[in-house]
Short mmCIF file of C-alpha atoms in Angstrom, two decimals:
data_model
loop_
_atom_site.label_atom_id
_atom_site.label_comp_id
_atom_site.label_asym_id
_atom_site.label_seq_id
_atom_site.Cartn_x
_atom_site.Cartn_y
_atom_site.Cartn_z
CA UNK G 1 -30.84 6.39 -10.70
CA UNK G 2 -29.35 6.27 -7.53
CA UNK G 3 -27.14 9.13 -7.73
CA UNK G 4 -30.90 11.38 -9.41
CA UNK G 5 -32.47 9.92 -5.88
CA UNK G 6 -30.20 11.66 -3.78
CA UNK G 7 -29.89 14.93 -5.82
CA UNK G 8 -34.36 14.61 -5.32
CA UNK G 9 -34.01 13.98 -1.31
CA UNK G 10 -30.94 15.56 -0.26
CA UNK G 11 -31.02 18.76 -2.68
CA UNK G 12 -27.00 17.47 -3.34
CA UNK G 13 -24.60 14.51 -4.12
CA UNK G 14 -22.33 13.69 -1.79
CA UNK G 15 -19.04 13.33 -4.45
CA UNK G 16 -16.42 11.40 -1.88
CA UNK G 17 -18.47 8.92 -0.96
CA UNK G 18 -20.00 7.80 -3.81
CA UNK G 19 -16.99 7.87 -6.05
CA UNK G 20 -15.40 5.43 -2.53
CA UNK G 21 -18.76 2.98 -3.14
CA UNK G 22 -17.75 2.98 -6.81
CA UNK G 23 -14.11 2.14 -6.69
CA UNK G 24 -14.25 -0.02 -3.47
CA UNK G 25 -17.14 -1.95 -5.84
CA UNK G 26 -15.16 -2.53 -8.80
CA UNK G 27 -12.24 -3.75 -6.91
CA UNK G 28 -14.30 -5.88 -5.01
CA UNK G 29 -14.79 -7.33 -8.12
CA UNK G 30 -11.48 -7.30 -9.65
CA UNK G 31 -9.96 -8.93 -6.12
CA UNK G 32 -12.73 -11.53 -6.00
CA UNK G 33 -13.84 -12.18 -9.41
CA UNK G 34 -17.27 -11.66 -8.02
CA UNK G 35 -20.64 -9.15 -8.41
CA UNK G 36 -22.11 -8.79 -4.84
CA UNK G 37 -25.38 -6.18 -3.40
CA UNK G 38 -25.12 -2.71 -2.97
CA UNK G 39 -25.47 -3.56 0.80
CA UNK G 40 -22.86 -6.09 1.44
CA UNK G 41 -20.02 -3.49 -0.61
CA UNK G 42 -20.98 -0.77 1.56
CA UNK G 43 -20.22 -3.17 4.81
CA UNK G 44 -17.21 -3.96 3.00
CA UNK G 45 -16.46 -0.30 2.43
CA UNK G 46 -16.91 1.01 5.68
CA UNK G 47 -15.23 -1.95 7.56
CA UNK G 48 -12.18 -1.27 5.31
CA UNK G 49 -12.29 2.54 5.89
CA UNK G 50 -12.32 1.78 10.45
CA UNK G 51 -9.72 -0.42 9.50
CA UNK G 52 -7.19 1.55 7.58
CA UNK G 53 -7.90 4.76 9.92
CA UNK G 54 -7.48 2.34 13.09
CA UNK G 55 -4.54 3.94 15.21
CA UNK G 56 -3.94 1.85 18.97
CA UNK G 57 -2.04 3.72 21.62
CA UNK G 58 2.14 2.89 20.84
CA UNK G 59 2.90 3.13 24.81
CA UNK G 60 2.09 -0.36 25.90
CA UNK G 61 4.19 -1.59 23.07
CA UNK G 62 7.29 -0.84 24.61
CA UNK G 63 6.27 -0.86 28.23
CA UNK G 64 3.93 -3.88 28.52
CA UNK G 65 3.52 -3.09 32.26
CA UNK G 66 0.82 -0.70 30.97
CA UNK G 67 -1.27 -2.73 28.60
CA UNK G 68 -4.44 -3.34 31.07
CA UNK G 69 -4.82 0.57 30.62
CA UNK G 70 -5.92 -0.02 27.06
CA UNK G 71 -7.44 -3.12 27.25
CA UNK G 72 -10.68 -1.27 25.87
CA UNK G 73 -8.85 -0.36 22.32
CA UNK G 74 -7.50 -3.50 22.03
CA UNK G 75 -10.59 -4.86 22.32
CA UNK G 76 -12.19 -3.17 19.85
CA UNK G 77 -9.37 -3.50 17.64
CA UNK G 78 -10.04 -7.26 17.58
CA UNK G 79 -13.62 -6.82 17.21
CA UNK G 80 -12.93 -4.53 14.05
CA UNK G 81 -10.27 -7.55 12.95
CA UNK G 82 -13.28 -10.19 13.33
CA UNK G 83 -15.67 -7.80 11.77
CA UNK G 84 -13.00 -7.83 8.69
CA UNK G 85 -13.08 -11.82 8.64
CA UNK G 86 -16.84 -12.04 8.55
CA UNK G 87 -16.77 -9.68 5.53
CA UNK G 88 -14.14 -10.83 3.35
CA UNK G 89 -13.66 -14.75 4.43
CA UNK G 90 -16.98 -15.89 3.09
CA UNK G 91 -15.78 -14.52 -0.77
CA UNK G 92 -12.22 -15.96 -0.62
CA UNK G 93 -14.03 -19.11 0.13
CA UNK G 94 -16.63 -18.88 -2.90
CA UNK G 95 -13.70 -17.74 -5.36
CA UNK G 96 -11.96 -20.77 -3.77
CA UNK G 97 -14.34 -23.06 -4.34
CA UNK G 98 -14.92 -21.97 -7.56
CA UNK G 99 -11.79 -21.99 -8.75
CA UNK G 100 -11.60 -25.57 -7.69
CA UNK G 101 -13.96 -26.42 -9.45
CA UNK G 102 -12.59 -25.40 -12.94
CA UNK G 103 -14.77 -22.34 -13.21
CA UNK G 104 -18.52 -23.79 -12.42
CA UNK G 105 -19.71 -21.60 -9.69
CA UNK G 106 -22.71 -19.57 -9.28
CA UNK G 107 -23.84 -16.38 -11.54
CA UNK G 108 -22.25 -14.14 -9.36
CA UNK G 109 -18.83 -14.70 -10.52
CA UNK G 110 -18.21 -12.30 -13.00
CA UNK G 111 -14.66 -13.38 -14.40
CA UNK G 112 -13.24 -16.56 -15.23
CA UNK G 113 -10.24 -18.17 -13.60
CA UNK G 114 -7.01 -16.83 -13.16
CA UNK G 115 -8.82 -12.97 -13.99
CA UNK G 116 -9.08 -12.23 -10.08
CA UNK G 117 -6.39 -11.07 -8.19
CA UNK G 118 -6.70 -13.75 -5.55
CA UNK G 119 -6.54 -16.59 -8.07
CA UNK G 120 -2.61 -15.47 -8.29
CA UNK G 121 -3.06 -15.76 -4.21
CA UNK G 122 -4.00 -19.15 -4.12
CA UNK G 123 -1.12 -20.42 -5.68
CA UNK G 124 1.74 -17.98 -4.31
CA UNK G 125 3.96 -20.10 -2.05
CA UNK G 126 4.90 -17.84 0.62
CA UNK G 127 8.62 -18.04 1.25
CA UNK G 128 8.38 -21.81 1.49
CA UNK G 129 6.16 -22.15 4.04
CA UNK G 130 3.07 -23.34 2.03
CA UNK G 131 0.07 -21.89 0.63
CA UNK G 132 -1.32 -18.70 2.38
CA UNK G 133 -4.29 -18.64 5.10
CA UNK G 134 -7.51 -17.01 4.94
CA UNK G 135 -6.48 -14.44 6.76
CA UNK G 136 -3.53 -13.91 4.81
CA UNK G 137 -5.62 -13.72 1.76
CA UNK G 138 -7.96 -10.82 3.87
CA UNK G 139 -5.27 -8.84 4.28
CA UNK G 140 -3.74 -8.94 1.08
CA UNK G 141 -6.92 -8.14 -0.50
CA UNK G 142 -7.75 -5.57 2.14
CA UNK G 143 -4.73 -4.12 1.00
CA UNK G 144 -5.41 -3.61 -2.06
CA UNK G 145 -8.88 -2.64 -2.07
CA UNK G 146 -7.66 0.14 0.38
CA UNK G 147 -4.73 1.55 -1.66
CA UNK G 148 -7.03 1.77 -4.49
CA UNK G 149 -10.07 3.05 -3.42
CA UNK G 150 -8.45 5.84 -1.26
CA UNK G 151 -6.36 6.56 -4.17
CA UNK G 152 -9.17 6.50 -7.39
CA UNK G 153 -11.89 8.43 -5.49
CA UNK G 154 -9.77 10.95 -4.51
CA UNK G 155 -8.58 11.33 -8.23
CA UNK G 156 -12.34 10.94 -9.43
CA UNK G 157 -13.01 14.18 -7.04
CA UNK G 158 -9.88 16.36 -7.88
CA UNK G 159 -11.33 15.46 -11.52
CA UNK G 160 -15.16 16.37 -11.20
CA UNK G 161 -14.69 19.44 -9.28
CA UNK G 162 -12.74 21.03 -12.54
CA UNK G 163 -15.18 19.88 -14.71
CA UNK G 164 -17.43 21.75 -12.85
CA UNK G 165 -15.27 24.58 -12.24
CA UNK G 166 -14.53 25.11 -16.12
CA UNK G 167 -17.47 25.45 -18.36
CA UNK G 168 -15.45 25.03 -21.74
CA UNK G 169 -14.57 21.62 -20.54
CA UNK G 170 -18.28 19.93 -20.02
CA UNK G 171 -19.63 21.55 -23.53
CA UNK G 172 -16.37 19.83 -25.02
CA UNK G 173 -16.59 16.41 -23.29
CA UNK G 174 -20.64 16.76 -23.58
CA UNK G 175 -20.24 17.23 -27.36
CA UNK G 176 -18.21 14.21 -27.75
CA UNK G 177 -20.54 12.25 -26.04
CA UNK G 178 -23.79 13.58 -27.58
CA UNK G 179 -21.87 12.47 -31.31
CA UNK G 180 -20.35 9.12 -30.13
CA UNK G 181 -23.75 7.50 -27.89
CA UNK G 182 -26.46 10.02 -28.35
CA UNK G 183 -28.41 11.62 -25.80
CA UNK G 184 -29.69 9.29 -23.80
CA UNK G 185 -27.06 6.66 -24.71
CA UNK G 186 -25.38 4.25 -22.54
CA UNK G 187 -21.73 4.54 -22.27
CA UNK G 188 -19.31 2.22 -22.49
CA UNK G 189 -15.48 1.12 -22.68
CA UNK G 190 -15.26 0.99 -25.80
CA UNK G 191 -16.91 4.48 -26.14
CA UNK G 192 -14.28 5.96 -24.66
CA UNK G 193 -11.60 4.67 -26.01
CA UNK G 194 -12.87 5.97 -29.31
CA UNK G 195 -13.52 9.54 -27.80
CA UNK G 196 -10.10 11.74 -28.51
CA UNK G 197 -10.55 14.74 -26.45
CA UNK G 198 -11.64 12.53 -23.15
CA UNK G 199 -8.24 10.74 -24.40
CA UNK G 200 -6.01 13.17 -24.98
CA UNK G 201 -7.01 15.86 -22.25
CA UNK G 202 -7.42 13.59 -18.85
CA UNK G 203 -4.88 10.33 -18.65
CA UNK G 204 -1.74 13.43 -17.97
CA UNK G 205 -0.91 15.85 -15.98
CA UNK G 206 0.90 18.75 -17.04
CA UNK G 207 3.99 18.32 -14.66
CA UNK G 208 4.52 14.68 -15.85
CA UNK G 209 5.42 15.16 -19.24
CA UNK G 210 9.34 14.54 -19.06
CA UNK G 211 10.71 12.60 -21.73
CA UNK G 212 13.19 11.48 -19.06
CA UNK G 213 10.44 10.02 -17.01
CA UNK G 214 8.42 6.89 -18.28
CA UNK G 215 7.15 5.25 -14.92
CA UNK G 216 6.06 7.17 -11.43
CA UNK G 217 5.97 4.82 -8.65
CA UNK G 218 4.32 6.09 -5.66
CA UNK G 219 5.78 3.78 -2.94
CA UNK G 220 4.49 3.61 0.87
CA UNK G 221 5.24 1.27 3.39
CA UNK G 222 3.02 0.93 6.70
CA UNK G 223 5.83 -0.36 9.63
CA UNK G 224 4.04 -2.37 12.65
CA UNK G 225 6.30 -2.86 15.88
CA UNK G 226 4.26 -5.82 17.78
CA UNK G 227 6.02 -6.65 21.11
CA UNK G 228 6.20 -10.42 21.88
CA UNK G 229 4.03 -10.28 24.84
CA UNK G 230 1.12 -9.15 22.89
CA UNK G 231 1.18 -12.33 20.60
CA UNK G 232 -1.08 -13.72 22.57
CA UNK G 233 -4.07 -12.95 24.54
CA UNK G 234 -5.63 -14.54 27.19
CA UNK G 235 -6.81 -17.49 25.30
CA UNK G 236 -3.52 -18.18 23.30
CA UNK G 237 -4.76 -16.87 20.17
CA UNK G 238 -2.93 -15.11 17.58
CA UNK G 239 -4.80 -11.73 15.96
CA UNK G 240 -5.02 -8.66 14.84
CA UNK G 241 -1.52 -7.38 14.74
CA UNK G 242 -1.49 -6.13 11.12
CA UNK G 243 -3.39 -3.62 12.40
CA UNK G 244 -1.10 -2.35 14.87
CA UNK G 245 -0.04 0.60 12.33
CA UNK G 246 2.61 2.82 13.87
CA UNK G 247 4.81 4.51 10.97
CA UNK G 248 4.02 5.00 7.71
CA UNK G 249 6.85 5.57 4.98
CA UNK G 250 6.33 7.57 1.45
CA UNK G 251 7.94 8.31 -1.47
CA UNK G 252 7.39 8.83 -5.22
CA UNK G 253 9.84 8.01 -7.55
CA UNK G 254 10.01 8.75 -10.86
CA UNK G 255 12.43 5.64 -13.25
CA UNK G 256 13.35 5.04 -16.54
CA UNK G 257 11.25 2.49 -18.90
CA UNK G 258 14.59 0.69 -19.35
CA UNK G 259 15.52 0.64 -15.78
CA UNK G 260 12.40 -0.75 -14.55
CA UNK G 261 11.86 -3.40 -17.35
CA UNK G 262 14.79 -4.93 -18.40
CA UNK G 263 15.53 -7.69 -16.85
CA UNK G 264 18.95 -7.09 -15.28
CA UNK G 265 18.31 -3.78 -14.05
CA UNK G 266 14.65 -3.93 -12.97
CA UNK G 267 14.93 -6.49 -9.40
CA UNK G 268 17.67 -4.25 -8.43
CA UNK G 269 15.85 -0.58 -9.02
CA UNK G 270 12.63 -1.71 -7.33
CA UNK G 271 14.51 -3.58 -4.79
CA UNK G 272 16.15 -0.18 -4.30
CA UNK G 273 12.90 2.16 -4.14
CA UNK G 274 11.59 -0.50 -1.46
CA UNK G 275 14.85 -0.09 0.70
CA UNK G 276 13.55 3.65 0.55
CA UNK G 277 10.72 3.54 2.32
CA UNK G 278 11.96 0.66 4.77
CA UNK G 279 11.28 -2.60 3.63
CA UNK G 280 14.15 -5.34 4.35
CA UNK G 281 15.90 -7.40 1.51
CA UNK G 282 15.15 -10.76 3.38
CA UNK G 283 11.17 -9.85 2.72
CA UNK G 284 11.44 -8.26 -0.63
CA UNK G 285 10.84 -11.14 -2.95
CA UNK G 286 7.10 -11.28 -3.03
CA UNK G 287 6.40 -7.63 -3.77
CA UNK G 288 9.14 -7.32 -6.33
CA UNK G 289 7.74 -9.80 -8.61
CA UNK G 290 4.08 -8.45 -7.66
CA UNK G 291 5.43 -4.82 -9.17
CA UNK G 292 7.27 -5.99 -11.99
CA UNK G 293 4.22 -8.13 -13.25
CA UNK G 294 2.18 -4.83 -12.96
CA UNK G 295 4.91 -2.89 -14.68
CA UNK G 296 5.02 -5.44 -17.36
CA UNK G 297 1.51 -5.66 -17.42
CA UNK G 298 1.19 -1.51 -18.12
CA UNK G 299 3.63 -1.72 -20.77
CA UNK G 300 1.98 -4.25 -23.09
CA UNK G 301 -1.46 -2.79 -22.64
CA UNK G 302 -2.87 -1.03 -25.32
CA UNK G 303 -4.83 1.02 -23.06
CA UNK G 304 -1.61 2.75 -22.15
CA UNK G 305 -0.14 3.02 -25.25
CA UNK G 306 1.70 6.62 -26.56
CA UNK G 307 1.37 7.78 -23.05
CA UNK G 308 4.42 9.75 -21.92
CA UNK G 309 4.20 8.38 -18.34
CA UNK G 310 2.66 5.56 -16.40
CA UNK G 311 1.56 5.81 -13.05
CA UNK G 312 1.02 3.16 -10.22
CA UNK G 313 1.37 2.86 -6.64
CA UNK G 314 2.64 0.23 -4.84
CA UNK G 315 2.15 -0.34 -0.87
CA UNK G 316 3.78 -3.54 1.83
CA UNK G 317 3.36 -3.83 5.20
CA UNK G 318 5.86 -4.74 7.28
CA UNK G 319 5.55 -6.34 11.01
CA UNK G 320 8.77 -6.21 13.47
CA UNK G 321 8.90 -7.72 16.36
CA UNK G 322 10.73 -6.64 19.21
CA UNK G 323 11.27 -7.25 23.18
CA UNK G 324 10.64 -5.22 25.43
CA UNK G 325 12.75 -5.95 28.30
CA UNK G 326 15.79 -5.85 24.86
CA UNK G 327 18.96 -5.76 26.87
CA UNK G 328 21.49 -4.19 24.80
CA UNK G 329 24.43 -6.48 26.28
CA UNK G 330 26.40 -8.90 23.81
CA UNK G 331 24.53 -11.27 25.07
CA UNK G 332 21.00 -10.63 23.55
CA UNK G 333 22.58 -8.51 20.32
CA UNK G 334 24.73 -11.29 19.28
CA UNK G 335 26.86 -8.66 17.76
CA UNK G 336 25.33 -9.22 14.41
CA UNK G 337 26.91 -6.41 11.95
CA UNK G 338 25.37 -4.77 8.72
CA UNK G 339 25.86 -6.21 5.43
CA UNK G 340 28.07 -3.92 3.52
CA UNK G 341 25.61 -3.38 0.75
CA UNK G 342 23.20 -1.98 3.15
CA UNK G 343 25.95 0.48 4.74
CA UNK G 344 26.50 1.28 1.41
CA UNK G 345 22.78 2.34 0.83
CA UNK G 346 22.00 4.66 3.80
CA UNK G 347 21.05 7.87 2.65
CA UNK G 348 23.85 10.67 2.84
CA UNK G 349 22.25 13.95 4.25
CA UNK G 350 23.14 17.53 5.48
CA UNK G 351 21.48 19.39 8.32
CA UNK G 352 20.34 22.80 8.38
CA UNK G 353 22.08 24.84 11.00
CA UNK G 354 20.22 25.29 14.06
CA UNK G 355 17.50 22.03 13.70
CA UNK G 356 18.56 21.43 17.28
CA UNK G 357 18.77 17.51 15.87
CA UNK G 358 21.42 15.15 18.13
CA UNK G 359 22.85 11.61 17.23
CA UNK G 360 21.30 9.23 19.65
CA UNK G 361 24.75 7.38 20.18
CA UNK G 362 26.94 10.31 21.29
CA UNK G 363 23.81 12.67 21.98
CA UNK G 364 26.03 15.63 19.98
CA UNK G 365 24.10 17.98 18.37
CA UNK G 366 24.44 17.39 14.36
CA UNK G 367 26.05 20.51 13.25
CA UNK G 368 25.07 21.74 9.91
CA UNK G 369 26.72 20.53 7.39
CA UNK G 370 27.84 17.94 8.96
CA UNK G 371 28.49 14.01 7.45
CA UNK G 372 24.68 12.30 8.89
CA UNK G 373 23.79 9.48 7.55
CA UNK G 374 19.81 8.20 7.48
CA UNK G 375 18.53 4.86 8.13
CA UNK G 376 15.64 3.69 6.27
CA UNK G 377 13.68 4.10 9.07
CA UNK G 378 13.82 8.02 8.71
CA UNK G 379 16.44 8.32 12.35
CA UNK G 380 19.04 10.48 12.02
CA UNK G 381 22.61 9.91 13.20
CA UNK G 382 25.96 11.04 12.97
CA UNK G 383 27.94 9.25 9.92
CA UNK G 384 31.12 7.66 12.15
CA UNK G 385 28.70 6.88 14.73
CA UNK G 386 26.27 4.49 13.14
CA UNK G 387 29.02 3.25 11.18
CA UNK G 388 30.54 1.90 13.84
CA UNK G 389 27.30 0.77 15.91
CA UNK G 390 26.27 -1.14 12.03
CA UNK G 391 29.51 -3.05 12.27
CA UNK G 392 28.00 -4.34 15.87
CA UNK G 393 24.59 -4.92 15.22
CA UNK G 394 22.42 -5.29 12.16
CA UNK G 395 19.30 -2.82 14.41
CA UNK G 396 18.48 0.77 15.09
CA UNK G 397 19.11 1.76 18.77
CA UNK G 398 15.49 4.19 18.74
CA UNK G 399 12.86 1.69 16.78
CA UNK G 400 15.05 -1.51 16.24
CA UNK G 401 14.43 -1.31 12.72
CA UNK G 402 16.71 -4.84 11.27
CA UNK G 403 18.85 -4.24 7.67
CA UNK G 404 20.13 -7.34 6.44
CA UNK G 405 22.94 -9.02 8.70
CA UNK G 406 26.10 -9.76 7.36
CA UNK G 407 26.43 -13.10 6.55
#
């Protein structure tokens, strides 16, 4: 009805953001447990989408001396951060509260307990420091609602544009439908699952078929660099900084069923992709065991069963903190070397002749062909050089990016 409305006032349907009010609803509903208005998930929506396309100037980061110039954008950074809490807080509480209660809550809630995502929240200790805060849980969730709305909708467009594009395609899939529901029939789950050419023509892509290939892991890590001055504000109060995204890290992988589910292989290959794309060992833990129980989770589904590859993607965030008046003496670097296993994983890489690309250590330009090693962090330097500067100190000289210290 809603979707006929438009089409009657507009003359069109606008695809993108309908199929983003569709996915960002359902996932509402699959973080929260919960079934809430039309209204409230397109606040939600739109708060999400300001706050994953927030970017703050990176300038007064490093030279705090500066900040009062942007004093406007962090204020509305904070106000977009509050705007998040008013949103989401008031549904962690209800799914709190009702999964306190054993499962009496209102109508709204649409699963039981333990179905939402942040039921597995509530009782994740977090690295021993107790049981996460509300804001915590918001940005977990936020997270997640984020990764797959973008993600979905953007699939659900690629999707309906070549079913419009190819005629064959919609008397095909309109047949099926027409035999399985009738006309004017509702669909449902079940529907589909019984409808072979929906099955068999739109789960795969053509370029994914490799028997080699059972699992492609789309990894992407979002790297904030909050200086210790801006912890707090004026009024002591500690905010915001998870949105302070600076560089964002991504890369697909493509692993073996055996390599990513059995047990002695699988901490150590998604421990590896994570290391790709910049997360540290020290704050691994947590999203390992979060990816494994969705990789475990794929493989016993039914849903997925006889496909040649399963997809997901998997995104962290990871705040650094660094000083800005960092005095590279041994003094403040303590000398703290690289552990040898992550000397052992930096990235071996050859430069094309003529990039005009220097070491930052010896400021040499990196001839091509030359031994250049690459940190996680995506810098560049020559191979003897930051072999020797590891062995010092456990941090890259441009971004201060930490690998684990030897111990």
């Amino acid at each position: 009805m809603k979707l006929r409305r438009e089409a009657s006032e507009k003359g069109f349907v606008e695809v993108l953001s309908n199929c983003r009010l569709t996915m960002c609803s359902v996932l509402v509903c699959l973080c929260f447990g919960a079934k809430i208005s039309e209204d409230e998930i397109k606040k939600i929506e739109s708060v999400l989408k300001d706050v994953m396309l927030i970017t703050l100037p990176k300038l007064p980061n490093f030279f705090p001396i500066l900040t009062p110039l942007f004093r406007k954008q962090l204020r509305q950074a904070k106000a977009l951060r509050n705007k998040q809490l008013e949103c989401l807080v008031p549904l962690v509480r209800k799914r709190k509260a009702f999964v306190e209660s054993g499962g009496n809550g209102g109508p709204e809630m649409a699963s039981p307990v333990g179905a939402a995502y942040i039921d597995s929240l509530f009782r994740l200790d977090a690295l021993g420091r107790g049981k996460l805060g509300e804001e915590e849980l918001v940005t977990l969730c936020s997270e997640a609602i984020n990764a797959g709305t973008d993600m979905s909708a953007t699939t659900l467009e690629w999707a309906l544009l070549h079913l419009v594009l190819d005629q064959e395609i919609q008397e095909k899939l309109y047949k099926e439908i027409v035999e399985h529901v009738g006309k004017d029939g509702l669909v449902t789950e079940s529907d589909v699952e019984k409808m072979s050419y929906l099955d068999i023509v739109m789960p795969e892509d053509d370029d994914d078929t490799s028997s080699d290939v059972d699992f492609v892991v789309e990894m992407e890590a979002s790297h904030t660099y909050v200086p210790h001055s801006m912890l707090e504000d004026d009024s002591g109060d500690l905010q915001l900084f998870d949105n302070l995204e600076v560089e964002t890290f991504q890369k697909t992988f493509k692993v073996k069923r055996d390599a990513i589910l059995h047990e002695t292989t699988s901490t150590s290959t998604v421990s590896n992709m994570l290391l790709e794309v910049g997360v540290p060992m020290e704050i691994q833990e947590f999203k390992v065991n979060r990816i494994l129980a969705c990789v475990n989770d794929m493989a016993r589904q039914k849903r997925y069963a006889g496909r040649k590859v399963l997809k997901m993607r998997a995104t962290a965030e990871v705040t650094q903190f660094v000083y800005e008046d960092f005095d590279f003496d041994d003094r403040v670097c303590g000398l703290v070397p690289v552990s040898e296993s992550s000397i052992e994983a930096l990235e071996k890489v050859e430069v094309e002749e003529g990039t005009g690309e220097t070491c930052s250590i010896c400021l040499e330009e990196l001839i091509g062909g030359a031994a250049v090693a690459r940190r996680p962090c995506l810098h560049l330097f020559d191979q003897n050089c930051i072999f020797n500067w590891l062995n010092r100190n456990n941090f890259c000289l441009l971004c201060r990016f930490k690998l684990l210290a030897r111990q």
